[in-house]
């Protein structure tokens, strides 16, 4: 457990200044200009920052814990991509799910969390599917991993209905029954569903209504995978969804739980009036959007082959919405490329959004750090380090990086490098150094 980190550069301060961070009870207790005249304090609880950049840690606002690494795990080696489309991904994952057992769920999930820690992630919203195929197996493994990693990473479990709640042979009855059971677990903090998998719009609305009521009843956050298409002629469900959530009085009785909408690729077709309407209709509702660019770009295109993902920068800057970016899937047919590093998405954002200025790069870092944490229910903080905040950090680069040592958040977003030291509640949890 570190009590002090000395001689670091920090965000929102001149790159030529150095700072000392004091930590108490897992939180920042003070941030002071570096005292280079202080006697050499190399003790076991002081970390020498060596003039490197210390920034708030990273967060997966949206990651699938149970279906990661299916393309790599030997148990599923016969399931390889042949067409690379959404239908095949659903079929392959459905087949894999029918073989899920606790040992492979733990093996793959543990690997995902370990690799995420290596990149500086200390908080995540982990989706585990609940339905007639997997029953409560994924949930059980997710809860075990949450406990196993509790000293190293905050793993928030979302019980998630990827399959319909109102369509199919039994009209979704079994999935609803299992989701209602999952909602009884205290350690399940989030309930989620996928309204777009229902047979028709009426059932999609029923899906939203049912899962929202369940979340309200059990005081859980709500996470919907919504409007995952780009066809301009098809209407988005976001308007009805907001109407249903408001009709159920989400913020009544002092409810402070968050509402998160993932994917929402259809929104990229919005014109200015529709963005203004969205901002107005959300009003005081605690809503965040999470763009999933690697999955969206791979899987989603319009009939005219237009590709797109949520315009995160504009949503924050121009429409005053909270928006984040997340990895979504690692090593499966929905997203076969990419790894567990959220900063790869921030770098992709520089190109996607032509966001090259220092300010834009900082916003992209926020989208995988402080804004991602806010989207899953943590208090929103800026990138500046302040007393009272949790001591959750990433320290970049090696001691001997010389002039290539990253001095600012923008440099990290452009090219984050491989060397990182992850700190969770003041405790070093992973170091490549
Ligand atoms: Zn997802």
PDB file of C-alpha atoms in Angstrom, residues 139-334:
ATOM      1  CA  UNK A 139     -23.847 -14.777 -13.051  1.00  0.00           C
ATOM      2  CA  UNK A 140     -22.362 -17.222 -10.529  1.00  0.00           C
ATOM      3  CA  UNK A 141     -18.920 -17.031 -12.167  1.00  0.00           C
ATOM      4  CA  UNK A 142     -19.143 -13.213 -12.399  1.00  0.00           C
ATOM      5  CA  UNK A 143     -19.914 -12.930  -8.686  1.00  0.00           C
ATOM      6  CA  UNK A 144     -16.980 -15.223  -7.825  1.00  0.00           C
ATOM      7  CA  UNK A 145     -14.616 -13.081  -9.909  1.00  0.00           C
ATOM      8  CA  UNK A 146     -15.992  -9.895  -8.354  1.00  0.00           C
ATOM      9  CA  UNK A 147     -15.038 -11.270  -4.944  1.00  0.00           C
ATOM     10  CA  UNK A 148     -11.690 -12.663  -6.100  1.00  0.00           C
ATOM     11  CA  UNK A 149     -10.604  -9.252  -7.430  1.00  0.00           C
ATOM     12  CA  UNK A 150     -12.189  -6.996  -4.822  1.00  0.00           C
ATOM     13  CA  UNK A 151      -8.811  -5.746  -3.537  1.00  0.00           C
ATOM     14  CA  UNK A 152      -7.534  -5.020  -7.048  1.00  0.00           C
ATOM     15  CA  UNK A 153     -10.461  -3.771  -9.140  1.00  0.00           C
ATOM     16  CA  UNK A 154     -14.075  -2.694  -8.706  1.00  0.00           C
ATOM     17  CA  UNK A 155     -16.081  -5.242 -10.722  1.00  0.00           C
ATOM     18  CA  UNK A 156     -19.707  -4.181 -11.011  1.00  0.00           C
ATOM     19  CA  UNK A 157     -21.964  -7.017 -12.166  1.00  0.00           C
ATOM     20  CA  UNK A 158     -24.808  -6.413 -14.625  1.00  0.00           C
ATOM     21  CA  UNK A 159     -27.297  -9.297 -14.973  1.00  0.00           C
ATOM     22  CA  UNK A 160     -28.088  -9.033 -18.637  1.00  0.00           C
ATOM     23  CA  UNK A 161     -30.836 -10.402 -20.878  1.00  0.00           C
ATOM     24  CA  UNK A 162     -29.199 -10.619 -24.307  1.00  0.00           C
ATOM     25  CA  UNK A 163     -32.099 -12.817 -25.441  1.00  0.00           C
ATOM     26  CA  UNK A 164     -35.707 -11.589 -25.743  1.00  0.00           C
ATOM     27  CA  UNK A 165     -37.878 -11.011 -22.690  1.00  0.00           C
ATOM     28  CA  UNK A 166     -41.128 -11.145 -24.669  1.00  0.00           C
ATOM     29  CA  UNK A 167     -40.458 -13.054 -27.930  1.00  0.00           C
ATOM     30  CA  UNK A 168     -39.572 -16.616 -28.908  1.00  0.00           C
ATOM     31  CA  UNK A 169     -41.138 -19.979 -28.212  1.00  0.00           C
ATOM     32  CA  UNK A 170     -42.152 -19.303 -24.614  1.00  0.00           C
ATOM     33  CA  UNK A 171     -42.603 -15.545 -25.089  1.00  0.00           C
ATOM     34  CA  UNK A 172     -39.483 -14.888 -23.002  1.00  0.00           C
ATOM     35  CA  UNK A 173     -41.059 -16.319 -19.829  1.00  0.00           C
ATOM     36  CA  UNK A 174     -37.993 -18.307 -18.740  1.00  0.00           C
ATOM     37  CA  UNK A 175     -35.587 -15.397 -19.233  1.00  0.00           C
ATOM     38  CA  UNK A 176     -37.915 -13.094 -17.299  1.00  0.00           C
ATOM     39  CA  UNK A 177     -38.129 -15.597 -14.466  1.00  0.00           C
ATOM     40  CA  UNK A 178     -34.327 -15.946 -14.306  1.00  0.00           C
ATOM     41  CA  UNK A 179     -33.760 -12.180 -14.518  1.00  0.00           C
ATOM     42  CA  UNK A 180     -36.237 -11.661 -11.666  1.00  0.00           C
ATOM     43  CA  UNK A 181     -34.204 -14.192  -9.642  1.00  0.00           C
ATOM     44  CA  UNK A 182     -30.910 -12.422 -10.529  1.00  0.00           C
ATOM     45  CA  UNK A 183     -32.413  -9.124  -9.372  1.00  0.00           C
ATOM     46  CA  UNK A 184     -32.709 -10.559  -5.852  1.00  0.00           C
ATOM     47  CA  UNK A 185     -28.905 -10.766  -5.462  1.00  0.00           C
ATOM     48  CA  UNK A 186     -27.504  -7.823  -3.473  1.00  0.00           C
ATOM     49  CA  UNK A 187     -24.200  -8.015  -5.349  1.00  0.00           C
ATOM     50  CA  UNK A 188     -25.897  -7.563  -8.719  1.00  0.00           C
ATOM     51  CA  UNK A 189     -25.775  -3.788  -9.051  1.00  0.00           C
ATOM     52  CA  UNK A 190     -27.162  -3.411 -12.569  1.00  0.00           C
ATOM     53  CA  UNK A 191     -29.950  -4.937 -14.668  1.00  0.00           C
ATOM     54  CA  UNK A 192     -29.776  -4.780 -18.444  1.00  0.00           C
ATOM     55  CA  UNK A 193     -31.508  -5.948 -21.598  1.00  0.00           C
ATOM     56  CA  UNK A 194     -31.456  -5.728 -25.380  1.00  0.00           C
ATOM     57  CA  UNK A 195     -34.815  -4.421 -26.607  1.00  0.00           C
ATOM     58  CA  UNK A 196     -33.684  -4.657 -30.269  1.00  0.00           C
ATOM     59  CA  UNK A 197     -33.729  -8.485 -30.195  1.00  0.00           C
ATOM     60  CA  UNK A 198     -37.525  -8.593 -29.740  1.00  0.00           C
ATOM     61  CA  UNK A 199     -39.758  -9.592 -32.686  1.00  0.00           C
ATOM     62  CA  UNK A 200     -41.467  -6.227 -33.086  1.00  0.00           C
ATOM     63  CA  UNK A 201     -41.625  -2.721 -31.710  1.00  0.00           C
ATOM     64  CA  UNK A 202     -44.486  -3.402 -29.309  1.00  0.00           C
ATOM     65  CA  UNK A 203     -42.439  -6.162 -27.678  1.00  0.00           C
ATOM     66  CA  UNK A 204     -39.327  -3.965 -27.603  1.00  0.00           C
ATOM     67  CA  UNK A 205     -41.323  -1.419 -25.605  1.00  0.00           C
ATOM     68  CA  UNK A 206     -42.577  -4.150 -23.287  1.00  0.00           C
ATOM     69  CA  UNK A 207     -38.957  -5.172 -22.791  1.00  0.00           C
ATOM     70  CA  UNK A 208     -37.966  -1.617 -21.763  1.00  0.00           C
ATOM     71  CA  UNK A 209     -40.984  -1.265 -19.487  1.00  0.00           C
ATOM     72  CA  UNK A 210     -40.429  -4.598 -17.740  1.00  0.00           C
ATOM     73  CA  UNK A 211     -36.686  -4.246 -17.113  1.00  0.00           C
ATOM     74  CA  UNK A 212     -37.080  -0.628 -15.944  1.00  0.00           C
ATOM     75  CA  UNK A 213     -39.717  -1.677 -13.425  1.00  0.00           C
ATOM     76  CA  UNK A 214     -37.503  -4.500 -12.208  1.00  0.00           C
ATOM     77  CA  UNK A 215     -34.534  -2.117 -11.784  1.00  0.00           C
ATOM     78  CA  UNK A 216     -36.694   0.387  -9.880  1.00  0.00           C
ATOM     79  CA  UNK A 217     -38.181  -2.261  -7.640  1.00  0.00           C
ATOM     80  CA  UNK A 218     -34.742  -3.628  -6.668  1.00  0.00           C
ATOM     81  CA  UNK A 219     -32.901  -0.272  -6.692  1.00  0.00           C
ATOM     82  CA  UNK A 220     -30.415  -1.224  -9.427  1.00  0.00           C
ATOM     83  CA  UNK A 221     -28.796   0.750 -12.217  1.00  0.00           C
ATOM     84  CA  UNK A 222     -30.348   0.208 -15.654  1.00  0.00           C
ATOM     85  CA  UNK A 223     -28.360  -0.560 -18.806  1.00  0.00           C
ATOM     86  CA  UNK A 224     -30.037  -0.922 -22.193  1.00  0.00           C
ATOM     87  CA  UNK A 225     -28.369  -1.902 -25.460  1.00  0.00           C
ATOM     88  CA  UNK A 226     -30.423   0.249 -27.752  1.00  0.00           C
ATOM     89  CA  UNK A 227     -30.956   1.301 -31.371  1.00  0.00           C
ATOM     90  CA  UNK A 228     -28.169  -0.861 -32.759  1.00  0.00           C
ATOM     91  CA  UNK A 229     -28.708  -0.101 -36.452  1.00  0.00           C
ATOM     92  CA  UNK A 230     -27.988   2.716 -38.887  1.00  0.00           C
ATOM     93  CA  UNK A 231     -30.949   2.622 -41.251  1.00  0.00           C
ATOM     94  CA  UNK A 232     -32.301   6.144 -41.351  1.00  0.00           C
ATOM     95  CA  UNK A 233     -35.768   4.962 -42.409  1.00  0.00           C
ATOM     96  CA  UNK A 234     -36.204   2.910 -39.261  1.00  0.00           C
ATOM     97  CA  UNK A 235     -37.238   4.910 -36.213  1.00  0.00           C
ATOM     98  CA  UNK A 236     -35.107   4.770 -33.049  1.00  0.00           C
ATOM     99  CA  UNK A 237     -36.576   3.477 -29.783  1.00  0.00           C
ATOM    100  CA  UNK A 238     -34.871   6.125 -27.660  1.00  0.00           C
ATOM    101  CA  UNK A 239     -37.934   8.436 -27.571  1.00  0.00           C
ATOM    102  CA  UNK A 240     -40.323   5.744 -26.359  1.00  0.00           C
ATOM    103  CA  UNK A 241     -37.679   4.498 -23.939  1.00  0.00           C
ATOM    104  CA  UNK A 242     -37.333   7.919 -22.307  1.00  0.00           C
ATOM    105  CA  UNK A 243     -41.115   8.234 -22.176  1.00  0.00           C
ATOM    106  CA  UNK A 244     -41.447   4.862 -20.425  1.00  0.00           C
ATOM    107  CA  UNK A 245     -38.658   5.648 -17.943  1.00  0.00           C
ATOM    108  CA  UNK A 246     -40.196   9.022 -17.112  1.00  0.00           C
ATOM    109  CA  UNK A 247     -43.668   7.479 -16.897  1.00  0.00           C
ATOM    110  CA  UNK A 248     -42.314   5.059 -14.282  1.00  0.00           C
ATOM    111  CA  UNK A 249     -40.898   8.033 -12.348  1.00  0.00           C
ATOM    112  CA  UNK A 250     -37.240   6.974 -12.326  1.00  0.00           C
ATOM    113  CA  UNK A 251     -36.077   9.845 -10.130  1.00  0.00           C
ATOM    114  CA  UNK A 252     -39.032   9.538  -7.739  1.00  0.00           C
ATOM    115  CA  UNK A 253     -38.405   8.456  -4.115  1.00  0.00           C
ATOM    116  CA  UNK A 254     -34.889   9.919  -4.338  1.00  0.00           C
ATOM    117  CA  UNK A 255     -33.631   7.185  -6.705  1.00  0.00           C
ATOM    118  CA  UNK A 256     -30.011   7.985  -7.549  1.00  0.00           C
ATOM    119  CA  UNK A 257     -29.379   5.046  -9.866  1.00  0.00           C
ATOM    120  CA  UNK A 258     -27.928   5.603 -13.318  1.00  0.00           C
ATOM    121  CA  UNK A 259     -29.457   4.873 -16.708  1.00  0.00           C
ATOM    122  CA  UNK A 260     -26.984   3.859 -19.414  1.00  0.00           C
ATOM    123  CA  UNK A 261     -27.645   3.382 -23.109  1.00  0.00           C
ATOM    124  CA  UNK A 262     -25.096   1.386 -25.108  1.00  0.00           C
ATOM    125  CA  UNK A 263     -24.462   1.279 -28.884  1.00  0.00           C
ATOM    126  CA  UNK A 264     -27.249   3.673 -30.059  1.00  0.00           C
ATOM    127  CA  UNK A 265     -25.672   3.836 -33.517  1.00  0.00           C
ATOM    128  CA  UNK A 266     -28.969   5.059 -35.026  1.00  0.00           C
ATOM    129  CA  UNK A 267     -28.413   8.389 -33.253  1.00  0.00           C
ATOM    130  CA  UNK A 268     -25.596   9.291 -35.648  1.00  0.00           C
ATOM    131  CA  UNK A 269     -28.376  10.021 -38.176  1.00  0.00           C
ATOM    132  CA  UNK A 270     -29.825  12.716 -35.905  1.00  0.00           C
ATOM    133  CA  UNK A 271     -30.052  16.246 -37.191  1.00  0.00           C
ATOM    134  CA  UNK A 272     -29.545  19.271 -34.957  1.00  0.00           C
ATOM    135  CA  UNK A 273     -33.238  19.443 -33.959  1.00  0.00           C
ATOM    136  CA  UNK A 274     -33.228  15.827 -32.837  1.00  0.00           C
ATOM    137  CA  UNK A 275     -30.113  16.315 -30.685  1.00  0.00           C
ATOM    138  CA  UNK A 276     -31.742  19.372 -29.111  1.00  0.00           C
ATOM    139  CA  UNK A 277     -34.896  17.352 -28.477  1.00  0.00           C
ATOM    140  CA  UNK A 278     -32.809  14.562 -26.922  1.00  0.00           C
ATOM    141  CA  UNK A 279     -31.059  16.985 -24.594  1.00  0.00           C
ATOM    142  CA  UNK A 280     -34.432  18.437 -23.558  1.00  0.00           C
ATOM    143  CA  UNK A 281     -36.172  15.107 -23.079  1.00  0.00           C
ATOM    144  CA  UNK A 282     -33.353  13.757 -20.938  1.00  0.00           C
ATOM    145  CA  UNK A 283     -33.423  16.901 -18.810  1.00  0.00           C
ATOM    146  CA  UNK A 284     -32.526  15.920 -15.247  1.00  0.00           C
ATOM    147  CA  UNK A 285     -32.601  12.151 -15.828  1.00  0.00           C
ATOM    148  CA  UNK A 286     -29.216  10.581 -14.870  1.00  0.00           C
ATOM    149  CA  UNK A 287     -28.552   9.263 -18.388  1.00  0.00           C
ATOM    150  CA  UNK A 288     -25.215   8.365 -19.968  1.00  0.00           C
ATOM    151  CA  UNK A 289     -24.454   7.017 -23.421  1.00  0.00           C
ATOM    152  CA  UNK A 290     -21.692   4.524 -24.130  1.00  0.00           C
ATOM    153  CA  UNK A 291     -20.251   4.258 -27.633  1.00  0.00           C
ATOM    154  CA  UNK A 292     -18.644   0.933 -28.531  1.00  0.00           C
ATOM    155  CA  UNK A 293     -16.585   1.953 -31.553  1.00  0.00           C
ATOM    156  CA  UNK A 294     -14.599  -1.229 -32.287  1.00  0.00           C
ATOM    157  CA  UNK A 295     -17.748  -3.384 -32.274  1.00  0.00           C
ATOM    158  CA  UNK A 296     -19.884  -0.791 -34.036  1.00  0.00           C
ATOM    159  CA  UNK A 297     -17.405  -0.281 -36.862  1.00  0.00           C
ATOM    160  CA  UNK A 298     -16.903  -3.995 -37.381  1.00  0.00           C
ATOM    161  CA  UNK A 299     -20.507  -5.090 -37.192  1.00  0.00           C
ATOM    162  CA  UNK A 300     -22.783  -2.270 -38.134  1.00  0.00           C
ATOM    163  CA  UNK A 301     -23.431  -0.630 -41.465  1.00  0.00           C
ATOM    164  CA  UNK A 302     -26.406   0.962 -43.171  1.00  0.00           C
ATOM    165  CA  UNK A 303     -27.899  -0.374 -46.434  1.00  0.00           C
ATOM    166  CA  UNK A 304     -25.595   2.132 -48.199  1.00  0.00           C
ATOM    167  CA  UNK A 305     -22.571   0.757 -46.269  1.00  0.00           C
ATOM    168  CA  UNK A 306     -22.279   3.821 -44.082  1.00  0.00           C
ATOM    169  CA  UNK A 307     -20.502   2.950 -40.836  1.00  0.00           C
ATOM    170  CA  UNK A 308     -20.656   4.863 -37.629  1.00  0.00           C
ATOM    171  CA  UNK A 309     -20.499   5.034 -33.867  1.00  0.00           C
ATOM    172  CA  UNK A 310     -21.808   7.568 -31.340  1.00  0.00           C
ATOM    173  CA  UNK A 311     -20.274  11.039 -31.797  1.00  0.00           C
ATOM    174  CA  UNK A 312     -18.988  11.119 -28.240  1.00  0.00           C
ATOM    175  CA  UNK A 313     -17.122  14.434 -28.468  1.00  0.00           C
ATOM    176  CA  UNK A 314     -20.063  16.358 -29.957  1.00  0.00           C
ATOM    177  CA  UNK A 315     -22.484  14.798 -27.499  1.00  0.00           C
ATOM    178  CA  UNK A 316     -20.440  16.133 -24.588  1.00  0.00           C
ATOM    179  CA  UNK A 317     -19.417  19.475 -26.083  1.00  0.00           C
ATOM    180  CA  UNK A 318     -22.461  20.504 -28.054  1.00  0.00           C
ATOM    181  CA  UNK A 319     -25.324  18.622 -26.459  1.00  0.00           C
ATOM    182  CA  UNK A 320     -24.257  18.572 -22.804  1.00  0.00           C
ATOM    183  CA  UNK A 321     -24.809  14.825 -22.494  1.00  0.00           C
ATOM    184  CA  UNK A 322     -22.570  12.418 -20.613  1.00  0.00           C
ATOM    185  CA  UNK A 323     -20.941  10.012 -23.008  1.00  0.00           C
ATOM    186  CA  UNK A 324     -18.213   7.402 -22.685  1.00  0.00           C
ATOM    187  CA  UNK A 325     -16.475   4.827 -24.877  1.00  0.00           C
ATOM    188  CA  UNK A 326     -15.985   1.167 -24.079  1.00  0.00           C
ATOM    189  CA  UNK A 327     -14.337  -2.007 -25.334  1.00  0.00           C
ATOM    190  CA  UNK A 328     -17.541  -4.141 -25.245  1.00  0.00           C
ATOM    191  CA  UNK A 329     -16.156  -7.470 -26.489  1.00  0.00           C
ATOM    192  CA  UNK A 330     -12.705  -9.036 -26.564  1.00  0.00           C
ATOM    193  CA  UNK A 331     -11.827 -12.068 -28.676  1.00  0.00           C
ATOM    194  CA  UNK A 332     -15.240 -13.124 -29.941  1.00  0.00           C
ATOM    195  CA  UNK A 333     -17.213 -13.054 -33.180  1.00  0.00           C
ATOM    196  CA  UNK A 334     -18.876  -9.736 -32.290  1.00  0.00           C
TER     197      UNK A 334
END
